[in-house]
Tab-separated table of C-alpha atoms in Angstrom:
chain	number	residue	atom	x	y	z
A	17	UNK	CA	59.015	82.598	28.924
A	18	UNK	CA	59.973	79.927	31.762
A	19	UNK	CA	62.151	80.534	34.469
A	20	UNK	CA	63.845	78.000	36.631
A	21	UNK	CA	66.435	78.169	38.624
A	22	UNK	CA	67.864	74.414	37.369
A	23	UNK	CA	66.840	73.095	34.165
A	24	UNK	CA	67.871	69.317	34.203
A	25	UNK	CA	67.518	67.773	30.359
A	26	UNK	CA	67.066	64.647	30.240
A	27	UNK	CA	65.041	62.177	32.939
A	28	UNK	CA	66.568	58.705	32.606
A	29	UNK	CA	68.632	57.523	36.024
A	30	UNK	CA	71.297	60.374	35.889
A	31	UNK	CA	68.660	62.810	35.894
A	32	UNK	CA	66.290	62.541	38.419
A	33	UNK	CA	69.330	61.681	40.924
A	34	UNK	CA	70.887	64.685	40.103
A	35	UNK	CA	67.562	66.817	41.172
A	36	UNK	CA	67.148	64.178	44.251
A	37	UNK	CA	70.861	65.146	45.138
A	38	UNK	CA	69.715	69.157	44.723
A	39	UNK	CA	66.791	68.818	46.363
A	40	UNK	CA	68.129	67.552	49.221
A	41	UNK	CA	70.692	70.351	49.302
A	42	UNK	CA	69.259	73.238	48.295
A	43	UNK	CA	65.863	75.505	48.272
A	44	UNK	CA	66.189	75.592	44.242
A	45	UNK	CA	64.099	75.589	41.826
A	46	UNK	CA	64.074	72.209	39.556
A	47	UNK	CA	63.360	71.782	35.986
A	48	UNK	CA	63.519	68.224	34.477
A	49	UNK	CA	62.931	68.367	30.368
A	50	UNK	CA	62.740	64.950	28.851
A	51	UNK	CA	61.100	64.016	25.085
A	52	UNK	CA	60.136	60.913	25.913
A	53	UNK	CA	58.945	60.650	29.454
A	54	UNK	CA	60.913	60.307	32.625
A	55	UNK	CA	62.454	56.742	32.953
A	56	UNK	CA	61.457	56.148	29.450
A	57	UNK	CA	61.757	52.852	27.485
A	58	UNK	CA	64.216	54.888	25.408
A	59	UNK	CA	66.526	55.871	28.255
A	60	UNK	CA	69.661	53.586	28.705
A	61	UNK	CA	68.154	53.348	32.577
A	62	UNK	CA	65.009	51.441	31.995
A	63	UNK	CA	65.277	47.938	32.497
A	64	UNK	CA	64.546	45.111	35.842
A	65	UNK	CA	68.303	45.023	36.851
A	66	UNK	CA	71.462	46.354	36.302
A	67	UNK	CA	74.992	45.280	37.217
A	68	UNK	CA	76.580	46.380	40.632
A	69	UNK	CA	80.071	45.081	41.095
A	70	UNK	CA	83.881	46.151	42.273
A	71	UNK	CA	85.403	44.231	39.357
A	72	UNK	CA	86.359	46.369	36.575
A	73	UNK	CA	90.105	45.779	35.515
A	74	UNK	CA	92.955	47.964	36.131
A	75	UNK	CA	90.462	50.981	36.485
A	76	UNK	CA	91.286	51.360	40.077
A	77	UNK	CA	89.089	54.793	39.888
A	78	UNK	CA	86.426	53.330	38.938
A	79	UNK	CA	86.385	51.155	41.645
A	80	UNK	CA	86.807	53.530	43.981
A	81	UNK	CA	83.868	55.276	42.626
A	82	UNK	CA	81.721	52.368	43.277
A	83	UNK	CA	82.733	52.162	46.854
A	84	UNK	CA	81.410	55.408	47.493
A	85	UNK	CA	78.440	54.799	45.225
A	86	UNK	CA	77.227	51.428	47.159
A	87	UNK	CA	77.113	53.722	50.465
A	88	UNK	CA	74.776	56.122	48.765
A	89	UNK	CA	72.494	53.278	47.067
A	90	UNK	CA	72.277	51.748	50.893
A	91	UNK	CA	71.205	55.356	51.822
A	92	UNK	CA	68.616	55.343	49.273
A	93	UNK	CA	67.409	52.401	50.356
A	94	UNK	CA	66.768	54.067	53.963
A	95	UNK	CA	64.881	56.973	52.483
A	96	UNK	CA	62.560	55.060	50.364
A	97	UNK	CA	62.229	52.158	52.404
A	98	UNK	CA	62.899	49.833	49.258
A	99	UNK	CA	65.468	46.795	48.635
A	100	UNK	CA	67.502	48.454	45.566
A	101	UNK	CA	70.537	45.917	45.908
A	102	UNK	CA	70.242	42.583	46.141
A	103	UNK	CA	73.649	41.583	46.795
A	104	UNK	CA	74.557	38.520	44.435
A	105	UNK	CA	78.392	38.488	43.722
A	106	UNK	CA	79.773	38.754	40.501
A	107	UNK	CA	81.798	35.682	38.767
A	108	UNK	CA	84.171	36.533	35.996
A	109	UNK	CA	84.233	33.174	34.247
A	110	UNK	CA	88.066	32.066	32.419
A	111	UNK	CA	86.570	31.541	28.915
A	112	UNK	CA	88.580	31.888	25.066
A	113	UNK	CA	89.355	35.462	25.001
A	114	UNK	CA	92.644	36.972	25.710
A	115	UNK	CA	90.616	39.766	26.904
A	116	UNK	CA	89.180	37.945	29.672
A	117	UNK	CA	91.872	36.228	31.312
A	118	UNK	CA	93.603	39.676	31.389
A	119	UNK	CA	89.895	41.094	32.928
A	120	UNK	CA	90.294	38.074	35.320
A	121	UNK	CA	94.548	39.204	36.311
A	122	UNK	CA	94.267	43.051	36.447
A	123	UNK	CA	90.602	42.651	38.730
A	124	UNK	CA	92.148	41.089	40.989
A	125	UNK	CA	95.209	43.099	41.483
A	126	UNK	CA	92.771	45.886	41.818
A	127	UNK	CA	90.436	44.431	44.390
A	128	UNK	CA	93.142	42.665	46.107
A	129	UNK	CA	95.217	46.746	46.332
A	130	UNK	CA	92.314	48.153	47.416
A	131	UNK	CA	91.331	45.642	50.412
A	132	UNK	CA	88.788	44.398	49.019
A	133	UNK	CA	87.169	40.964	49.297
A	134	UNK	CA	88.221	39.025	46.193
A	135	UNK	CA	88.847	35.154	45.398
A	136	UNK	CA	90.807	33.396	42.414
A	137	UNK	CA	88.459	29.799	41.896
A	138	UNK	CA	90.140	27.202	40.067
A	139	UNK	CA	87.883	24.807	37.922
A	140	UNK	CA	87.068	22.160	40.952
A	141	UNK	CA	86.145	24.700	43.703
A	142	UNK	CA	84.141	26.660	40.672
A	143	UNK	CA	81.956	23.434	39.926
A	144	UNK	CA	81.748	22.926	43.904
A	145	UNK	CA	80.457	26.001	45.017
A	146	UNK	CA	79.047	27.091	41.948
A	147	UNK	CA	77.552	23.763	40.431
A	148	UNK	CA	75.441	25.956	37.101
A	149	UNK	CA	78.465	26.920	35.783
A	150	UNK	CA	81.341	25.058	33.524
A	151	UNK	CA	84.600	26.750	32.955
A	152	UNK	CA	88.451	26.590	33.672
A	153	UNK	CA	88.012	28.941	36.995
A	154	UNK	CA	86.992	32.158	37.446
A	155	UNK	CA	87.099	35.268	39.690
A	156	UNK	CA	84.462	35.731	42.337
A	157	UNK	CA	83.688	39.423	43.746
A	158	UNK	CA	81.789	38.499	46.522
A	159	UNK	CA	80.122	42.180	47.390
A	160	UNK	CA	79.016	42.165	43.447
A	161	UNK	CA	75.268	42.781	43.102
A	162	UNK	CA	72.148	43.692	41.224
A	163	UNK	CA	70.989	46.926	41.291
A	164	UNK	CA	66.464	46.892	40.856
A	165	UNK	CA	66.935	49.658	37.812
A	166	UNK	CA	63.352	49.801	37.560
A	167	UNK	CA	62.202	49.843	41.266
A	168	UNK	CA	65.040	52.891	41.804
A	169	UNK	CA	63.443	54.533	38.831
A	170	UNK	CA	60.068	54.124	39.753
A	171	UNK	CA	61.240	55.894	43.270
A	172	UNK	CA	62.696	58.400	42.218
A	173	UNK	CA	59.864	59.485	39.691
A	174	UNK	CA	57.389	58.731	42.330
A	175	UNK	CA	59.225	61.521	44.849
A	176	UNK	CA	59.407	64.736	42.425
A	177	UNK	CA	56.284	66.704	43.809
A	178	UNK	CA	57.068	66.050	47.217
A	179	UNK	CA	60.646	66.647	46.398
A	180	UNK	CA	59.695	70.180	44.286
A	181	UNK	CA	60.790	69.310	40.951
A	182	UNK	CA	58.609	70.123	37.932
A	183	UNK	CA	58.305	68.182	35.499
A	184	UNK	CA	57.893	68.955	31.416
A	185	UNK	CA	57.210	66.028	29.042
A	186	UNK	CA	57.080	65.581	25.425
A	187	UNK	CA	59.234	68.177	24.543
A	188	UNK	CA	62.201	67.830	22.406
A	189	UNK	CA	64.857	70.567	23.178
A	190	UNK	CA	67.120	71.766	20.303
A	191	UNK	CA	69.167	74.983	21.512
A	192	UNK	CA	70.914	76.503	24.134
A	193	UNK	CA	71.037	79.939	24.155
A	194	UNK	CA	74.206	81.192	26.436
A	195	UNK	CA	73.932	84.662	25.253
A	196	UNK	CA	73.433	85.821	28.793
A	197	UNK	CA	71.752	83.858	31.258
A	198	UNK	CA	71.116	80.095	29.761
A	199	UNK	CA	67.821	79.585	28.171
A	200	UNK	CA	67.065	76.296	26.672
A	201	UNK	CA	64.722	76.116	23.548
A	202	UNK	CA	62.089	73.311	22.524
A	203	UNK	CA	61.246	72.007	19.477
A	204	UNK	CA	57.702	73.963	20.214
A	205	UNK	CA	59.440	77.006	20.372
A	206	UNK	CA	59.304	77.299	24.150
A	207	UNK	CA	62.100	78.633	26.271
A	208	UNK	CA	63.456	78.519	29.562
A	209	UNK	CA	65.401	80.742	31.269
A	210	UNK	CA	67.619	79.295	34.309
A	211	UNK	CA	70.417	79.965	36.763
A	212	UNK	CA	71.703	76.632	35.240
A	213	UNK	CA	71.802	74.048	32.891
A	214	UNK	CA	72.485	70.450	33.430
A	215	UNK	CA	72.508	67.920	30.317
A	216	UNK	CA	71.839	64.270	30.832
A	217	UNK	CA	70.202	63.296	27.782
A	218	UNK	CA	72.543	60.296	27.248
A	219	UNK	CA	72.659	59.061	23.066
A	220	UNK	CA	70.872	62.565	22.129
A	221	UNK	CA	73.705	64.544	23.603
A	222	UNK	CA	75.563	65.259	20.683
A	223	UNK	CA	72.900	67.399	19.230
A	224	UNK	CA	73.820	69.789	22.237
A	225	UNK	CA	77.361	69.360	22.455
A	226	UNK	CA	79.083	72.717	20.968
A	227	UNK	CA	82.180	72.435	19.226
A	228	UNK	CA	85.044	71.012	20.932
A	229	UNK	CA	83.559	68.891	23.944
A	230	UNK	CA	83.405	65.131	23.755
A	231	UNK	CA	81.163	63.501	21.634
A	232	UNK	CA	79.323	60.120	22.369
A	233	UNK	CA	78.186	57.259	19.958
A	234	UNK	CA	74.925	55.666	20.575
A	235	UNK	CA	75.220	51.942	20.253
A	236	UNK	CA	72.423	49.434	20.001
A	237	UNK	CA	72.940	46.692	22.893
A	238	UNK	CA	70.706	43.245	22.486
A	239	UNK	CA	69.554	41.325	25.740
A	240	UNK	CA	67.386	38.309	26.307
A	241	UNK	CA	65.369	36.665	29.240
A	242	UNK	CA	65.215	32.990	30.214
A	243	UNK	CA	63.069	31.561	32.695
A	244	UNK	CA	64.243	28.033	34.021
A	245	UNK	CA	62.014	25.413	33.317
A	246	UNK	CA	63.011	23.853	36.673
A	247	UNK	CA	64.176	25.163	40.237
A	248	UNK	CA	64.796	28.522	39.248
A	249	UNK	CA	65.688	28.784	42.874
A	250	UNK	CA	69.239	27.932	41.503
A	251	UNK	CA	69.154	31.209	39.251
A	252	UNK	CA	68.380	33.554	41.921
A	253	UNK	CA	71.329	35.675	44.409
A	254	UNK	CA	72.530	33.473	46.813
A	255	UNK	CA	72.805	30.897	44.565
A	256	UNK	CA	73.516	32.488	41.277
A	257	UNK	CA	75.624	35.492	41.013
A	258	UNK	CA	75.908	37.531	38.337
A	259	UNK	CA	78.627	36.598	35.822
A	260	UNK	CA	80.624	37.475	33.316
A	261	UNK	CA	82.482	35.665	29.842
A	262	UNK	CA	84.473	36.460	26.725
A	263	UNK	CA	82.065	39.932	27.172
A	264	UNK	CA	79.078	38.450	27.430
A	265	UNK	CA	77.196	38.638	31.103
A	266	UNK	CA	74.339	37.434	32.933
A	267	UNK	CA	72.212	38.832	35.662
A	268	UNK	CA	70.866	36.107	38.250
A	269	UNK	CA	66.740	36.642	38.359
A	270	UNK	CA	66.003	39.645	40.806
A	271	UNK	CA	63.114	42.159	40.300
A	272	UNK	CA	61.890	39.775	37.470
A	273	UNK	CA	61.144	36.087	35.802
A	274	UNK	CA	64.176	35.528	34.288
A	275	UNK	CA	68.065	35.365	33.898
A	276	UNK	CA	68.723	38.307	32.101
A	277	UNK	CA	71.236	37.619	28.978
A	278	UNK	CA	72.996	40.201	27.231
A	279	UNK	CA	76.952	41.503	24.963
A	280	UNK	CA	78.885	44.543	26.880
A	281	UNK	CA	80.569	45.513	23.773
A	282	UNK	CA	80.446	48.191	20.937
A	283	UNK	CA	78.543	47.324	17.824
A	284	UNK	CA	77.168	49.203	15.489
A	285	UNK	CA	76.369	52.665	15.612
A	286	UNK	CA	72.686	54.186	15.513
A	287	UNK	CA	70.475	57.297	15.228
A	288	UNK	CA	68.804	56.730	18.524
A	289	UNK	CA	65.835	57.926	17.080
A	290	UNK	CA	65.710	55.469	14.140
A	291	UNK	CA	66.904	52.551	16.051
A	292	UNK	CA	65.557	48.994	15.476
A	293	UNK	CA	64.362	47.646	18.524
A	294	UNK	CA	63.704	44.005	17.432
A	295	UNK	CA	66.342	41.443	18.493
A	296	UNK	CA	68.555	40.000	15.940
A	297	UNK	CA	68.366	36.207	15.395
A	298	UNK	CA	71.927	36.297	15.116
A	299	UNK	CA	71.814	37.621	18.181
A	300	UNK	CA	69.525	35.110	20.125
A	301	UNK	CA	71.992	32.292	18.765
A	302	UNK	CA	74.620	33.722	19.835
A	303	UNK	CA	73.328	34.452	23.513
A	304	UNK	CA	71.941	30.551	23.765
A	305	UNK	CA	75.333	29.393	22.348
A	306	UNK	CA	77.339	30.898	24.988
A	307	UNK	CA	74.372	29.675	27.561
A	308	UNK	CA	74.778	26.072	26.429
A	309	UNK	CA	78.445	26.369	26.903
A	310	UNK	CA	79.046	27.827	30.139
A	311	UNK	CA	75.793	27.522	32.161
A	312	UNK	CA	74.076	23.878	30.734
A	313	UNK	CA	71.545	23.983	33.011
A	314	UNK	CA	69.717	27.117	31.942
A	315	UNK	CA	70.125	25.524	28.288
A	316	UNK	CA	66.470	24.766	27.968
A	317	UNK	CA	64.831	27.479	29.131
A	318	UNK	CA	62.252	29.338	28.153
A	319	UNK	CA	62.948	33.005	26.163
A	320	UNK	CA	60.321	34.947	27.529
A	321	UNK	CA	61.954	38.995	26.921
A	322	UNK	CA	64.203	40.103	24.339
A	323	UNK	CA	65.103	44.039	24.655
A	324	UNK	CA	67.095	46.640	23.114
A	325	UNK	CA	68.482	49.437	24.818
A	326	UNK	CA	70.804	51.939	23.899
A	327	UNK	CA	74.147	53.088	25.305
A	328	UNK	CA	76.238	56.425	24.766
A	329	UNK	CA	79.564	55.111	24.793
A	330	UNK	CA	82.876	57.441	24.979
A	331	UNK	CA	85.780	56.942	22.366
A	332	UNK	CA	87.858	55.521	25.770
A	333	UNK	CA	84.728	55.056	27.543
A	334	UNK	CA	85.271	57.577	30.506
A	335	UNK	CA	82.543	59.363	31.945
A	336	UNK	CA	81.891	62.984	30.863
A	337	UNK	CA	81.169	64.910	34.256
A	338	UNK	CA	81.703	68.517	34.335
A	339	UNK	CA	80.994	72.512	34.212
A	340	UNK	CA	82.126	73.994	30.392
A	341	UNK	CA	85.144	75.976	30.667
A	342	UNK	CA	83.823	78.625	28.357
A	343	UNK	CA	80.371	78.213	30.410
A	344	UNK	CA	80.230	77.188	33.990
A	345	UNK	CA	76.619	77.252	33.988
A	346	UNK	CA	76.490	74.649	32.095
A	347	UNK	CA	77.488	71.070	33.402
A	348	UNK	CA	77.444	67.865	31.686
A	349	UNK	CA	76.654	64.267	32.787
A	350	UNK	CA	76.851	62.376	29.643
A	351	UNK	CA	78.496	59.286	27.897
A	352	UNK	CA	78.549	56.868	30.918
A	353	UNK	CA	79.277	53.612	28.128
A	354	UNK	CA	76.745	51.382	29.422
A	355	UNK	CA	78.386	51.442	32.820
A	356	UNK	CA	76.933	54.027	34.673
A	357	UNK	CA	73.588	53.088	36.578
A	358	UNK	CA	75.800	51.593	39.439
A	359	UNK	CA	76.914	55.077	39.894
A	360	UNK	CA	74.146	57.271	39.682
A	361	UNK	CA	73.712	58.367	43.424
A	362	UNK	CA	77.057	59.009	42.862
A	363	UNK	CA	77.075	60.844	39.858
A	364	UNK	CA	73.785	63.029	41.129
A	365	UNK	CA	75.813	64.303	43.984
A	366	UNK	CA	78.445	65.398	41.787
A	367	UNK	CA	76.557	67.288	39.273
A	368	UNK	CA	74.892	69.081	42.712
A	369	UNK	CA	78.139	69.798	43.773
A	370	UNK	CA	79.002	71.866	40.504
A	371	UNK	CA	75.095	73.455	40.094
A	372	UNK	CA	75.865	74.222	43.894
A	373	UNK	CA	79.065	75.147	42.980
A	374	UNK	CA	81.185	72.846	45.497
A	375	UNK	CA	84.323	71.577	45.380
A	376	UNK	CA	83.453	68.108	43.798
A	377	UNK	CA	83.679	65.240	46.413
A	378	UNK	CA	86.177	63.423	43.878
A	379	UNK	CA	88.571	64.409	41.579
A	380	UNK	CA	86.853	65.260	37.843
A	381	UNK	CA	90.033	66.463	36.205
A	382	UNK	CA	89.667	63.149	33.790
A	383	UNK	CA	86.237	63.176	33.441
A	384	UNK	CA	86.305	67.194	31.816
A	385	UNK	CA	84.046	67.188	28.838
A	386	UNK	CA	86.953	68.635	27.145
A	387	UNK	CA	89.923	66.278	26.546
């Protein structure tokens, strides 16, 4: 048998920040478990960019959150001597749904309570200083960004050994045994006996989840690429910032080729280990639609990625971040609803902070993994 005195499950974003935030603070010993293959092309993580930004409704918390977060990206930047935000902005375009224009009203209140910068564009100043786009107006949060998902990843994977960590791939693991001490059980039949378990394993969590904790629902989320067939200067940050209508988004081209394309919304549900990982038509149509509506000029590019990535969303999309009450050793970092990479220095120091057994740096009492 194993021992450890940390076994982490699951090696997508959450994590490996998680045993960057323990290494850094303690002399234990670190186990990361993951099926697939740290940073996988199955983990919710593993794409070219991901969306950093203030806007996010009424959810003052969240907000919050993510000005604490930013500091701790910009520290991770220092320690690995990498650009990991490319700062951008974020434009919340006034499109057809009722649930955008009340995105648009309730951001700004939020911003606007919480000093931060934050700018109501009506349709002439839009088309001014944002000449790509065509709407009614918009929102602008100037200190938006994109986040290089893939260069962080590749980071933090490339640190374990120096950091300590171990590292065992290419097992599945399919029981906890709390009878005592944890141990954690593969599908091979090998076990590990630890101090403490902490479970990141995003849209497989459910199949560790005992009775009575919050349960996720793995969703299947479509994206596309396009690659300007002119200037594409115009679709990079400084000139482009990331944006946002009627749900769909965009992310201006950073750490790749193209504008990246995709829906932030809830479709169907999936076994995330059946999934179908070919773009719908449907789909595609529906991206170059909205394209040729609101941003004309990227209307004849080129599609040069599609992707499919999976998210583990919440019934009221709140994070799950805690220690079971009926098992302290046992924390959870799960069901971050395809908005959690922008946290995940964030969320790493938490989960430290209960395998450490801290007093968490924020208040968790609506994040409990039993609700």
């Amino acid at each position: 048998m194993m021992e450890t005195d940390v076994c982490i499950v699951g090696g997508g974003i959450m994590g490996l920040a998680v045993a960057h935030a323990l290494a850094k603070a303690s002399k234990l010993q670190l186990l990361i478990i993951d099926r697939y293959g740290l940073g996988n092309e199955y983990c919710a993580s593993n794409d070219f960019g991901r969306i950093f930004c203030y806007a996010n409704g009424a959810k003052r918390r969240h907000t919050q959150m993510a000005i604490e977060s930013l500091k701790l990206w910009r520290e991770l930047e220092q320690e690995s001597g990498e650009e990991l935000f490319v700062p951008s902005g974020f434009l919340a375009l006034d499109g057809e749904s009722a649930w955008g224009t009340k995105f648009i009203a309730q951001s700004y209140q939020t911003l606007n309570g919480l000093s931060l910068p934050v700018e109501l564009l009506e349709e002439a100043e839009l088309r001014m200083r944002f000449p790509q786009f065509r709407a009614r107006g918009g929102l602008l949060d100037p200190g938006a960004g994109v986040l290089l998902a893939a260069r962080a990843l590749g980071y933090y994977r490339s640190m374990l050994g120096q950091w300590g960590v171990n590292v065992l791939e290419g097992e599945k693991v399919v029981r906890l045994d709390l009878a005592g001490r944890p141990e954690v059980e593969t599908e091979s039949g090998r076990r590990i006996r630890c101090r403490k378990v902490v479970l990141t394993p995003g849209v497989w969590s459910n199949s560790l989840l005992r009775d009575g904790l919050v349960r996720v629902t793995p969703t299947r989320q479509q994206v596309i690429y396009l690659r300007p067939t002119r200037d594409s200067a115009r679709f990079r940050p400084g000139s482009f910032p990331i944006f946002t209508v009627d749900k769909y988004y965009g992310i201006p081209i950073a750490g790749t080729d193209g504008v990246k394309v995709g829906y932030h919304r809830t479709p169907e549900e999936v076994d995330p280990d059946l999934v179908r990982r070919t773009v719908d038509p449907e789909a595609i149509e529906a991206f170059l639609s909205v394209v040729h509506r609101y941003v004309p000029e990227l209307a004849d590019s080129e599609m040069v990625r599609t992707k499919v990535c999976l998210y583990d969303m919440t019934e009221n999309k709140n994070f799950v971040i805690g220690a079971d009450p009926e098992c302290r050793d046992v924390i959870y970092g799960y069901g971050f609803s395809g908005n959690g990479f922008k946290f995940a220095p964030l969320v790493g120091r938490l989960l430290a902070e209960l395998v450490l057994e801290k007093p968490p740096s924020i208040r968790l009492d609506r994040l409990s993994p039993v609700r």
